[in-house]
Short mmCIF file of C-alpha atoms in Angstrom, two decimals:
data_model
loop_
_atom_site.label_atom_id
_atom_site.label_comp_id
_atom_site.label_asym_id
_atom_site.label_seq_id
_atom_site.Cartn_x
_atom_site.Cartn_y
_atom_site.Cartn_z
CA MET Z 2 86.28 293.68 193.61
CA ARG Z 3 86.58 296.49 196.13
CA GLN Z 4 89.96 297.42 194.63
CA LEU Z 5 88.36 298.00 191.23
CA ILE Z 6 85.81 300.49 192.55
CA ARG Z 7 87.17 304.01 192.38
CA PRO Z 8 85.94 306.56 194.92
CA ARG Z 9 83.85 309.37 193.52
CA ARG Z 10 85.23 312.87 193.55
CA THR Z 11 83.82 315.17 196.22
CA PHE Z 12 82.20 317.55 193.75
CA ALA Z 13 81.14 315.00 191.13
CA HIS Z 14 77.50 314.96 190.10
CA LYS Z 15 75.16 312.45 188.51
CA GLY Z 16 76.00 313.68 185.01
CA ASN Z 17 79.54 312.36 185.45
CA PHE Z 18 78.44 308.73 185.77
CA GLY Z 19 76.56 307.97 182.57
CA HIS Z 20 72.97 307.95 181.38
CA GLY Z 21 71.39 304.56 180.78
CA LEU Z 22 68.16 303.46 179.17
CA LEU Z 23 66.16 300.55 180.57
CA ILE Z 24 63.31 299.20 178.46
CA ALA Z 25 61.24 297.04 180.77
CA GLY Z 26 57.79 296.16 182.01
CA SER Z 27 54.38 295.46 180.56
CA TYR Z 28 50.88 295.25 182.00
CA GLY Z 29 51.11 293.10 185.13
CA MET Z 30 54.92 293.02 185.02
CA GLY Z 31 55.74 296.46 186.39
CA GLY Z 32 57.60 294.83 189.26
CA ALA Z 33 60.25 293.55 186.85
CA ALA Z 34 60.83 297.12 185.67
CA VAL Z 35 61.08 298.31 189.28
CA LEU Z 36 63.58 295.61 190.27
CA ALA Z 37 65.73 296.21 187.19
CA ALA Z 38 65.64 299.99 187.72
CA ARG Z 39 66.70 299.58 191.34
CA ALA Z 40 69.58 297.33 190.24
CA CYS Z 41 70.69 299.92 187.69
CA MET Z 42 70.66 302.67 190.30
CA ARG Z 43 72.55 300.50 192.76
CA SER Z 44 75.24 299.82 190.15
CA GLY Z 45 76.32 303.45 190.32
CA ILE Z 46 74.81 304.83 187.15
CA GLY Z 47 74.39 308.60 187.21
CA LEU Z 48 71.11 308.92 185.33
CA LEU Z 49 68.57 306.29 184.41
CA THR Z 50 65.59 306.57 182.10
CA VAL Z 51 63.08 303.72 182.24
CA HIS Z 52 61.05 303.34 179.06
CA SER Z 53 57.88 301.45 179.94
CA PRO Z 54 54.21 301.27 178.96
CA ILE Z 55 51.94 303.99 180.30
CA CYS Z 56 50.37 301.58 182.82
CA ASN Z 57 53.65 301.45 184.78
CA HIS Z 58 54.27 305.20 185.00
CA GLN Z 59 52.87 305.82 188.47
CA LEU Z 60 54.40 302.63 189.90
CA LEU Z 61 57.89 303.53 188.66
CA GLN Z 62 57.66 307.18 189.73
CA THR Z 63 56.51 306.13 193.21
CA ILE Z 64 58.92 303.26 193.90
CA VAL Z 65 61.99 304.45 191.96
CA PRO Z 66 61.70 308.26 192.08
CA GLU Z 67 65.40 308.71 191.34
CA ALA Z 68 64.85 307.29 187.83
CA MET Z 69 63.25 309.23 185.00
CA VAL Z 70 60.27 307.56 183.36
CA GLN Z 71 59.61 307.73 179.64
CA ASP Z 72 56.19 306.45 178.61
CA ASP Z 73 55.83 304.23 175.58
CA VAL Z 74 53.02 305.05 173.16
CA HIS Z 75 51.11 301.94 174.23
CA GLU Z 76 49.14 301.64 177.45
CA ARG Z 77 50.15 298.03 178.22
CA PHE Z 78 53.16 296.99 176.10
CA PHE Z 79 56.45 298.19 174.65
CA ALA Z 80 55.38 299.10 171.12
CA GLU Z 81 57.74 301.69 169.69
CA PRO Z 82 61.55 301.85 169.69
CA THR Z 83 63.05 304.91 171.31
CA ASP Z 84 65.91 307.16 170.24
CA LEU Z 85 69.30 306.26 171.74
CA ASP Z 86 71.25 309.47 171.11
CA ASN Z 87 71.20 310.63 174.76
CA TYR Z 88 72.31 307.35 176.34
CA GLN Z 89 75.63 305.61 176.93
CA ALA Z 90 74.16 302.11 177.43
CA MET Z 91 70.85 300.26 177.14
CA ALA Z 92 69.26 297.25 178.81
CA ILE Z 93 66.11 295.63 177.48
CA GLY Z 94 63.91 292.74 178.53
CA PRO Z 95 62.73 292.48 182.17
CA GLY Z 96 58.96 291.95 182.19
CA LEU Z 97 58.70 293.07 178.57
CA SER Z 98 56.24 290.36 177.43
CA GLN Z 99 56.29 288.63 174.08
CA GLU Z 100 53.32 290.28 172.41
CA GLU Z 101 53.68 290.53 168.63
CA ILE Z 102 53.91 294.34 168.72
CA THR Z 103 56.52 294.14 171.49
CA ALA Z 104 58.57 291.53 169.65
CA GLN Z 105 58.76 293.72 166.55
CA ALA Z 106 59.64 296.84 168.56
CA ALA Z 107 62.32 294.93 170.49
CA LEU Z 108 63.85 293.55 167.30
CA ASP Z 109 63.88 297.04 165.78
CA GLN Z 110 65.39 298.54 168.95
CA VAL Z 111 68.13 295.92 169.21
CA SER Z 112 68.99 295.89 165.51
CA ASN Z 113 69.49 299.67 165.53
CA CYS Z 114 71.44 299.76 168.80
CA PHE Z 115 74.86 301.42 168.58
CA ILE Z 116 75.63 301.64 172.31
CA PRO Z 117 76.60 298.91 174.81
CA LEU Z 118 73.64 296.60 175.28
CA VAL Z 119 72.35 294.21 177.95
CA LEU Z 120 69.79 291.63 176.80
CA ASP Z 121 67.71 290.00 179.51
CA ALA Z 122 64.55 287.99 180.08
CA ASP Z 123 61.86 288.55 177.42
CA ALA Z 124 64.32 290.23 175.05
CA LEU Z 125 66.18 286.91 174.99
CA ASN Z 126 62.93 284.99 174.52
CA ILE Z 127 62.01 287.25 171.60
CA LEU Z 128 65.47 286.98 170.07
CA SER Z 129 65.42 283.18 170.42
CA GLU Z 130 62.85 283.28 167.60
CA ASP Z 131 65.38 285.10 165.41
CA VAL Z 132 68.84 284.25 166.75
CA ASN Z 133 70.42 286.01 163.74
CA ALA Z 134 69.42 289.28 165.39
CA LEU Z 135 72.10 288.51 167.98
CA LEU Z 136 74.68 288.34 165.21
CA LEU Z 137 74.21 291.98 164.22
CA PRO Z 138 77.34 294.11 164.65
CA HIS Z 139 76.54 295.60 168.05
CA THR Z 140 79.16 297.32 170.10
CA GLN Z 141 79.45 295.39 173.34
CA THR Z 142 76.56 293.08 174.21
CA ILE Z 143 75.93 291.16 177.40
CA VAL Z 144 73.33 288.38 177.40
CA THR Z 145 71.98 287.12 180.72
CA PRO Z 146 70.06 283.90 180.02
CA HIS Z 147 68.95 281.51 182.71
CA LEU Z 148 69.02 277.85 181.71
CA GLY Z 149 65.58 277.87 180.05
CA GLU Z 150 66.33 281.00 178.02
CA PHE Z 151 69.71 279.55 177.03
CA ALA Z 152 68.06 276.35 175.85
CA ARG Z 153 65.54 278.33 173.74
CA MET Z 154 68.32 280.46 172.24
CA THR Z 155 70.55 277.53 171.31
CA GLY Z 156 67.96 274.85 170.67
CA ASN Z 157 69.78 272.63 173.17
CA THR Z 158 68.35 271.21 176.35
CA ILE Z 159 70.52 271.12 179.41
CA GLU Z 160 70.74 267.91 181.39
CA TRP Z 161 71.38 267.93 185.12
#
């Protein structure tokens, strides 16, 4: 793996390494947004914007100050899709919740996504209700289900 990682140029800046959007967190699940944001930053991304409910703003700004925080219109849940024009990739799902308003916003966000996409956690749980949403012509999509999420998505149980 080390051979695949290219060293950064001496005078490179954060704008040279991509701008990602992370849609994560809900009331009581701000920690999921924090952990996912930290993972994004550790991956080498140049700029990260975390779109999260208003209730997570202070938490994210305090614990992950290197990320930009974009508040959703809702105090406690992801409720409104956001514009993707300024991003090179998007991840959605950690701690998102499965509220009805969130499920609709997530489906709208994913179905209109034209950039590389990572689907995780609650985004997978939401999409398991409408698996056809995964069949939309996205660019590149990575799904990260654990065994329970995989079983919900496929309708198959996994025997050990």
